[in-house]
Amino acid sequence: MPGENLTRDEARERARLLSVDAYEVALDLRSAVGADTGPGPRTFRSTTTVRFRCAEPGAASFADLVAPEVVAVRLNGRELDPAAVFDGTRIALEGLAGENELVVDARCAYSRTGEGLHRFVDPEDGEVYLYTQYEPADARRVFANFEQPDLKAPFTFSVTAPEGWTVLSNGTAEGVEPSGDGDGAATTRFTPTLPISTYITAVVAGPYHYESDRYRRTRPDGSVLEIPLGALCRKGLAKHFDADDVFTVTKQGLDFFHDHFDYPYPFGKYDQAFVPEYNIGAMENPGCVTFREELIFRGKVTQASYEHRATIILHEMAHMWFGDLVTMEWWDDLWLKESFADFMGSFALVGATRFTDGWITFANRRKSWAYRADQLPSTHPITADIRDLEDAKLNFDGITYAKGASVLKQLVAYAGQDAFLEGSRRYFKRHAYGNTRLTDLLSVLTETSGRDMVAWSRAWLETAGVNVLTPQAVYDAEGHITELAVLQEAASTRAAPDDAAPPRGTLRPHRVAVGLYRKDAAAGERAGALVRYARAEVDVDGPRTVVTELTGAERPDLILVNDEDLTYCKIRFDEGSLDTLREHLGELSDPLARALCWSALWNLTRDGLMPARDYLALVARFAGAESDIGVLQTVQAWALSALHHYSAPERRAEAGSRIAEGALRELRLAEPGSGHQLAWARFFAQVATGDAELRMLRGLLDGSARIDGLDVDQELRWTFLAALAALGEADEKAIAAELSRDDTASGKRHQVRLLTARPSASVKAEAWAAVVDSDRLSNALVEATIAGFDQANQRELLAPYAPRYFEVIERIWQERSIEIAMAIVRGLFPSTQGDATTLAAADAWLTGHPEAPPALRRLVLEARDDLARTLRGQECDARAAG
């Protein structure tokens, strides 16, 4: 990625000098179809006109462009020599006037990495589909611009493409005309946008299947706000596309945000495009939101999948206000959009849709992502120090999203929901179409809440790390509480020897609920259920806080700190409570309390404080009774990690056999046709290893075995076949036969993953070469190949690649785009080896490469830390087994 970086200092200096008035961008995409014309990259014509002002006439600056060729550059009517002013990533601009016009005619490259203008050829029908993805800084791969969020401007796009294609951008199409070349192409011209940042401009083009609807809302003055809605996908997915549900959630979200924000959606239409080979979940391009097409379900899925999709739709919608209308000045304040959108996605999910248990999912899944990230040596404050674009790319992480959202959830409780929402409304009106910093938000929240937001920010936004809260109870002879305290400590992180970890030990103020639970047969509860009989809210501040309100309460079976999930913290249990959970976790009647306990038990396992065998025993005993399907699927995912990473190696086969037996038992017991049955079927396939279990999988595939109510659709067939392929029980012929049943883009990705999963030295060598030694694979096939390559039961087969990984990663980082480089560095780290030799190799690389790019070092350091954590977990499990 040489020359593609941009530093914060460069951006600040350019923003000091320049302000942008308007862009006009013309893209000619006719070259997307037809045969390749040469050995170089396939390109398209991009012509950009930028009108901007300079605060210091005579000064020099630069525009951004990543392109194979620049044909012409004209500045204020003066032709510049492209060879003299363009270095491959920047266009030098000298002698600027007060008012300027820059025209750049370039040949830009179509992307196969999901960055810039991505080109996908559907193997099912040969159709070509295009879409853009820019965040944080890939618009420069499509048109010349000033690529930083605080140089906003209106954009006017025109796109020439094959006639009959659907062509969308941020603005509304205001006219379609024949190209005039007699080649069957047409040019679509779009209305100018309102001022937005470069990274949220968008173009989607291709023979997409398009469905439409309208949103209507009556304003207080009696007028009607009307927003055209669109939803689109590849033609091959049209038969699976439940656009009606997408539109339902969209309308519910628009109602919710209009009710709470008091600022009408400002960007005209609202298209939502589900696109192929997408690197991320979704992107909040105003008027033209893009999503990964896997959110269109080709087979049966659980309600948790529909809830997940709804959350993403609402997350992106919240960005229309937090991020698009008002945008952070630089990536330091990325949280100003991502934390808010993450919180608002769940807030709207619970408040506006059928998914009223969304906060359970948030507590169980989203916060676990944050807890992991906050214990890595790379953890950082929510308001981060982003030195450059590579830093920015890596900070789309669990801190910026999930921890930030968790802290905002606390802020709503601290400031009051009405004050928080009024602060948001003032923030939008005060900074519409502008850029902000942390202080801008704090000032309006101080106005509306009367709280000291500076002190709150110092404690929660400007420090790193997660606190651990543990109950400590003392009882009298009659079994009543004489004192109940909450102990607070900072969770530890362990960094590589040569890397200084961020400051630790910050203890924060927490508003928490403490719940006391006991086995009870009260009215309305099933006999023997664990129910709450006492509760108190308390402000925890410092290392020890006494909960006086619960003094005198009868001795509980379970003390649950952070009941109702009011704060962001990890929780521990006293010994009595832990003993209760070992025997009665499934009897805890409140689903949120049960989810919090599952999460806490998993954190104990990850921290090496509970043997993996104990966690797996809890799963085997109680997961079958878990009523919340999202919690169940998360618990199953944690169980897989416990088995493959945290179990003592000498006990792993036995543990795997027990968990597989339990999975098959629960599959047979699950309600026929239910989401729970489907979840257990998938989990069973992931843990099956014994002969009887593999016979069951083969039988479910060929129809000789049957489980009442289980529909083995195409996606489930691939899941079963993947398990067989990884164990050498399905060969290339069997995989090819399955592809013939599902000869689609999705089927092709499954095929690549399964072929690579086979336990063969030649297969692994071919996969390694395809990813590491070649860049011919698209981003989606790189992802599929890596997923197949790394199999937990193939440690010996993969061992030779551990040293090779450390030999190649610097070259990969230098030669590949950052998206592909990140996928390779993360995905091929030899964590599967799970041994001290690999840990030592990672430490040696970090020690021996102090000058490697900081972003690359961060990825290796994080993977190294995960490996060290698994080794500590294995030691804990081995001690328990001994």
Coordinates of C-alpha atoms in Angstrom, one line a residue, residues 403-751:
K403 CA -18.2 -0.5 23.8
G404 CA -19.1 2.9 22.5
A405 CA -22.8 1.8 22.2
S406 CA -22.7 0.3 25.7
V407 CA -21.4 3.5 27.2
L408 CA -24.1 5.5 25.4
K409 CA -26.6 3.2 26.9
Q410 CA -25.2 4.1 30.3
L411 CA -25.3 7.8 29.3
V412 CA -29.0 7.6 28.6
A413 CA -29.5 6.3 32.1
Y414 CA -27.1 8.9 33.5
A415 CA -28.4 12.0 31.7
G416 CA -32.0 10.8 31.3
Q417 CA -33.5 9.7 28.0
D418 CA -35.4 12.9 27.4
A419 CA -32.2 15.0 27.9
F420 CA -30.2 12.7 25.7
L421 CA -32.7 12.9 22.8
E422 CA -33.1 16.6 23.2
G423 CA -29.3 16.9 23.1
S424 CA -29.3 14.9 19.9
R425 CA -32.0 17.1 18.3
R426 CA -29.9 20.3 19.1
Y427 CA -26.8 18.6 17.8
F428 CA -28.4 17.9 14.4
K429 CA -29.9 21.4 14.1
R430 CA -26.7 23.1 15.2
H431 CA -24.3 21.2 13.0
A432 CA -26.3 20.0 10.0
Y433 CA -24.1 19.3 7.0
G434 CA -21.0 20.2 9.1
N435 CA -18.3 18.4 11.0
T436 CA -17.9 18.0 14.7
R437 CA -15.6 16.9 17.5
L438 CA -16.2 15.4 20.9
T439 CA -16.6 18.8 22.6
D440 CA -19.5 19.7 20.3
L441 CA -21.6 16.8 21.5
L442 CA -20.6 17.2 25.1
S443 CA -21.7 20.9 25.1
V444 CA -25.3 20.1 23.9
L445 CA -25.6 17.2 26.4
T446 CA -24.4 19.5 29.2
E447 CA -27.1 22.0 28.2
T448 CA -29.9 19.5 28.2
S449 CA -29.0 17.3 31.1
G450 CA -27.3 19.7 33.6
R451 CA -24.7 17.0 34.2
D452 CA -21.0 17.3 34.2
M453 CA -20.4 15.7 30.8
V454 CA -16.7 16.6 30.8
A455 CA -16.1 14.4 33.9
W456 CA -18.2 11.6 32.4
S457 CA -16.3 11.8 29.2
R458 CA -13.0 11.7 31.0
A459 CA -14.0 8.5 32.8
W460 CA -15.7 6.7 29.9
L461 CA -14.6 8.0 26.6
E462 CA -11.0 9.0 27.2
T463 CA -9.7 6.0 29.0
A464 CA -9.2 2.4 27.9
G465 CA -10.0 -0.9 29.6
V466 CA -12.9 -2.7 31.2
N467 CA -13.7 -2.9 34.9
V468 CA -14.6 -6.1 36.7
L469 CA -17.3 -6.1 39.4
T470 CA -17.5 -8.9 42.0
P471 CA -20.0 -9.2 44.9
Q472 CA -18.7 -9.8 48.4
A473 CA -21.3 -10.8 51.0
V474 CA -21.1 -11.4 54.8
Y475 CA -24.0 -13.2 56.6
D476 CA -25.0 -13.6 60.2
A477 CA -25.8 -16.9 62.0
E478 CA -29.5 -16.7 60.8
G479 CA -28.4 -16.4 57.1
H480 CA -29.2 -12.7 56.6
I481 CA -26.9 -10.3 54.8
T482 CA -24.9 -8.1 57.3
E483 CA -22.9 -6.5 54.5
L484 CA -22.9 -6.7 50.8
A485 CA -20.2 -4.9 48.9
V486 CA -19.3 -4.6 45.2
L487 CA -15.6 -4.8 44.5
Q488 CA -14.2 -3.1 41.4
E489 CA -10.9 -3.8 39.7
A490 CA -9.4 -3.2 36.3
A491 CA -9.3 -6.2 34.0
S492 CA -5.8 -7.2 33.0
T493 CA -4.3 -7.2 29.5
R494 CA -1.1 -8.8 28.6
A495 CA 1.0 -7.4 25.7
A496 CA 4.0 -8.8 23.9
P497 CA 7.3 -8.0 25.7
D498 CA 8.3 -5.2 23.4
D499 CA 5.0 -3.3 23.3
A500 CA 3.9 -1.0 26.1
A501 CA 0.3 -1.5 26.9
P502 CA -2.0 1.5 27.4
P503 CA -2.3 2.7 31.0
R504 CA -4.4 0.4 33.1
G505 CA -6.1 0.6 36.5
T506 CA -8.8 3.2 35.7
L507 CA -11.7 2.6 38.1
R508 CA -14.9 4.3 36.9
P509 CA -18.2 5.3 38.3
H510 CA -20.9 2.7 37.6
R511 CA -24.7 2.8 38.1
V512 CA -25.5 -0.8 38.6
A513 CA -28.4 -3.0 39.8
V514 CA -27.6 -5.8 42.2
G515 CA -30.1 -8.6 42.1
L516 CA -30.6 -11.3 44.7
Y517 CA -32.0 -14.6 43.4
R518 CA -33.2 -17.8 45.1
K519 CA -35.0 -21.0 44.2
D520 CA -38.7 -20.2 44.6
A521 CA -42.1 -21.6 43.6
A522 CA -43.9 -18.3 43.7
A523 CA -47.1 -17.7 41.8
G524 CA -46.5 -17.5 38.1
E525 CA -43.2 -19.3 38.2
R526 CA -42.4 -22.9 37.5
A527 CA -41.5 -24.8 40.6
G528 CA -37.9 -24.5 41.6
A529 CA -37.2 -21.6 39.4
L530 CA -34.4 -19.1 40.3
V531 CA -36.2 -15.9 40.7
R532 CA -35.3 -12.4 41.9
Y533 CA -36.6 -11.5 45.3
A534 CA -34.6 -8.3 46.1
R535 CA -32.9 -5.6 44.0
A536 CA -31.1 -2.4 44.6
E537 CA -29.5 0.2 42.4
V538 CA -26.2 1.7 43.6
D539 CA -23.5 4.0 42.4
V540 CA -20.3 2.0 42.4
D541 CA -17.3 4.3 42.7
G542 CA -13.8 3.2 43.7
P543 CA -12.5 -0.3 44.7
R544 CA -15.3 -1.1 47.2
T545 CA -18.9 0.0 47.5
V546 CA -21.3 -1.2 50.1
V547 CA -24.9 -1.8 49.0
T548 CA -26.6 -0.7 52.2
E549 CA -30.1 -1.2 50.7
L550 CA -29.7 -5.0 50.8
T551 CA -28.5 -5.3 54.4
G552 CA -30.8 -7.7 56.3
A553 CA -32.0 -9.5 53.2
E554 CA -32.2 -13.3 53.4
R555 CA -29.3 -15.2 52.1
P556 CA -29.5 -15.6 48.3
D557 CA -28.6 -18.5 46.1
L558 CA -27.3 -16.1 43.5
I559 CA -26.0 -12.5 43.6
L560 CA -26.0 -10.9 40.2
V561 CA -24.1 -7.7 39.9
N562 CA -25.1 -5.6 36.9
D563 CA -28.5 -7.1 36.8
E564 CA -30.5 -5.7 33.9
D565 CA -27.2 -4.8 32.2
L566 CA -27.1 -1.1 33.2
T567 CA -23.4 -0.6 32.9
Y568 CA -20.4 -1.7 30.9
C569 CA -18.3 -4.1 32.9
K570 CA -17.3 -7.7 33.3
I571 CA -18.9 -9.5 36.2
R572 CA -17.7 -12.2 38.5
F573 CA -19.5 -14.4 41.1
D574 CA -18.9 -15.3 44.7
E575 CA -18.4 -19.0 45.3
G576 CA -22.0 -19.6 46.4
S577 CA -23.4 -18.0 43.3
L578 CA -21.0 -19.9 41.1
D579 CA -22.1 -23.2 42.7
T580 CA -25.7 -22.3 42.2
L581 CA -25.1 -21.7 38.5
R582 CA -23.3 -25.0 38.1
E583 CA -26.4 -26.8 39.3
H584 CA -29.3 -24.5 38.3
L585 CA -28.3 -22.1 35.5
G586 CA -31.2 -23.4 33.4
E587 CA -33.7 -22.6 36.1
L588 CA -32.9 -18.9 36.1
S589 CA -36.3 -17.6 34.9
D590 CA -35.4 -14.1 33.6
P591 CA -33.9 -14.4 30.0
L592 CA -31.7 -11.3 30.4
A593 CA -30.3 -12.4 33.7
R594 CA -29.6 -15.8 32.2
A595 CA -27.9 -14.2 29.2
L596 CA -25.7 -12.1 31.5
C597 CA -24.7 -15.3 33.5
W598 CA -23.8 -17.2 30.3
S599 CA -21.6 -14.2 29.2
A600 CA -19.9 -14.0 32.6
L601 CA -19.2 -17.7 32.6
W602 CA -17.7 -17.5 29.1
N603 CA -15.5 -14.6 30.3
L604 CA -14.3 -16.7 33.2
T605 CA -13.3 -19.4 30.7
R606 CA -11.5 -16.9 28.4
D607 CA -9.7 -15.5 31.4
G608 CA -8.4 -18.8 32.5
L609 CA -10.4 -18.8 35.7
M610 CA -12.9 -21.6 34.8
P611 CA -11.7 -24.8 33.0
A612 CA -13.0 -25.2 29.5
R613 CA -14.4 -28.6 30.6
D614 CA -16.6 -26.9 33.2
Y615 CA -18.0 -24.5 30.6
L616 CA -18.6 -27.3 28.2
A617 CA -20.4 -29.2 31.0
L618 CA -22.7 -26.3 31.5
V619 CA -23.4 -26.1 27.8
A620 CA -24.2 -29.8 27.7
R621 CA -26.4 -29.6 30.8
F622 CA -28.3 -26.3 30.2
A623 CA -28.0 -25.1 26.6
G624 CA -30.9 -27.3 25.5
A625 CA -33.2 -25.4 27.8
E626 CA -32.2 -22.0 26.6
S627 CA -35.3 -20.3 25.3
D628 CA -33.7 -17.3 23.5
I629 CA -32.5 -18.5 20.1
G630 CA -29.8 -15.7 19.8
V631 CA -28.4 -16.6 23.2
L632 CA -28.3 -20.3 22.3
Q633 CA -26.4 -19.7 19.1
T634 CA -23.9 -17.5 20.9
V635 CA -23.4 -20.1 23.6
Q636 CA -22.8 -22.7 20.9
A637 CA -20.2 -20.5 19.2
W638 CA -18.5 -20.0 22.6
A639 CA -18.6 -23.8 23.1
L640 CA -16.8 -24.4 19.8
S641 CA -14.1 -21.9 20.9
A642 CA -13.8 -23.6 24.3
L643 CA -13.4 -27.0 22.7
H644 CA -10.9 -26.1 20.0
H645 CA -8.8 -23.4 21.8
Y646 CA -9.2 -23.6 25.5
S647 CA -9.5 -27.3 26.2
A648 CA -6.3 -29.1 27.2
P649 CA -5.0 -30.8 24.1
E650 CA -4.8 -34.3 25.7
R651 CA -8.5 -34.0 26.8
R652 CA -9.8 -32.4 23.6
A653 CA -10.9 -35.6 21.8
E654 CA -12.9 -36.8 24.8
A655 CA -14.4 -33.3 25.3
G656 CA -15.4 -33.2 21.6
S657 CA -17.0 -36.6 21.8
R658 CA -19.1 -35.6 24.8
I659 CA -20.2 -32.3 23.2
A660 CA -21.1 -34.0 20.0
E661 CA -23.2 -36.6 21.8
G662 CA -25.0 -33.8 23.6
A663 CA -25.6 -31.9 20.4
L664 CA -27.2 -34.9 18.7
R665 CA -29.4 -35.5 21.8
E666 CA -30.6 -31.9 21.8
L667 CA -31.2 -32.0 18.0
R668 CA -33.5 -35.0 18.5
L669 CA -35.3 -33.4 21.4
A670 CA -35.8 -30.0 19.8
E671 CA -39.2 -29.0 18.6
P672 CA -39.7 -30.1 15.0
G673 CA -39.3 -27.3 12.5
S674 CA -38.1 -24.8 15.2
G675 CA -35.2 -22.4 15.1
H676 CA -33.7 -24.3 18.0
Q677 CA -33.8 -27.5 16.0
L678 CA -32.0 -25.8 13.1
A679 CA -29.4 -24.3 15.5
W680 CA -28.7 -27.7 17.0
A681 CA -28.4 -29.3 13.6
R682 CA -25.7 -26.8 12.5
F683 CA -23.9 -27.1 15.8
F684 CA -24.0 -30.9 15.6
A685 CA -22.3 -30.7 12.1
Q686 CA -19.6 -28.5 13.5
V687 CA -18.7 -30.9 16.4
A688 CA -19.4 -34.3 14.8
T689 CA -16.3 -36.5 14.5
G690 CA -17.3 -40.1 15.5
D691 CA -18.3 -42.8 13.0
A692 CA -21.9 -42.8 14.1
E693 CA -22.1 -39.0 13.9
L694 CA -20.6 -39.0 10.4
R695 CA -23.1 -41.7 9.3
M696 CA -25.9 -39.5 10.6
L697 CA -24.6 -36.5 8.5
R698 CA -24.3 -38.7 5.4
G699 CA -27.8 -40.0 6.0
L700 CA -29.3 -36.6 6.4
L701 CA -27.6 -35.7 3.0
D702 CA -28.7 -38.7 1.1
G703 CA -32.1 -39.0 2.7
S704 CA -31.5 -42.4 4.4
A705 CA -31.7 -40.7 7.8
R706 CA -34.4 -38.3 8.9
I707 CA -35.1 -36.1 11.9
D708 CA -38.8 -35.1 12.2
G709 CA -39.3 -31.5 11.1
L710 CA -35.7 -30.8 10.0
D711 CA -35.7 -29.4 6.4
V712 CA -32.3 -30.2 4.9
D713 CA -32.3 -27.3 2.5
Q714 CA -29.4 -26.2 0.3
E715 CA -27.6 -24.1 2.9
L716 CA -27.9 -26.9 5.5
R717 CA -26.6 -29.4 2.9
W718 CA -23.4 -27.3 2.5
T719 CA -23.1 -27.2 6.3
F720 CA -23.3 -31.0 6.6
L721 CA -21.0 -31.5 3.6
A722 CA -18.4 -29.1 5.1
A723 CA -18.1 -31.2 8.2
L724 CA -17.5 -34.3 6.1
A725 CA -15.0 -32.6 3.8
A726 CA -12.8 -31.4 6.6
L727 CA -12.6 -34.9 8.0
G728 CA -11.7 -36.5 4.6
E729 CA -15.2 -38.0 4.2
A730 CA -16.2 -36.0 1.2
D731 CA -13.9 -35.8 -1.9
E732 CA -13.7 -33.5 -4.8
K733 CA -16.3 -35.5 -6.7
A734 CA -18.8 -35.2 -3.9
I735 CA -18.2 -31.5 -3.7
A736 CA -18.6 -31.1 -7.4
A737 CA -21.9 -32.9 -7.3
E738 CA -23.2 -30.6 -4.7
L739 CA -22.1 -27.6 -6.8
S740 CA -24.2 -29.0 -9.6
R741 CA -27.2 -28.8 -7.3
D742 CA -26.4 -25.2 -6.4
D743 CA -24.4 -23.7 -9.4
T744 CA -24.7 -20.2 -8.1
A745 CA -22.3 -17.5 -6.8
S746 CA -23.1 -18.7 -3.2
G747 CA -22.6 -22.3 -4.2
K748 CA -19.2 -21.4 -5.8
R749 CA -18.0 -19.8 -2.5
H750 CA -19.1 -22.9 -0.6
Q751 CA -17.3 -25.1 -3.1

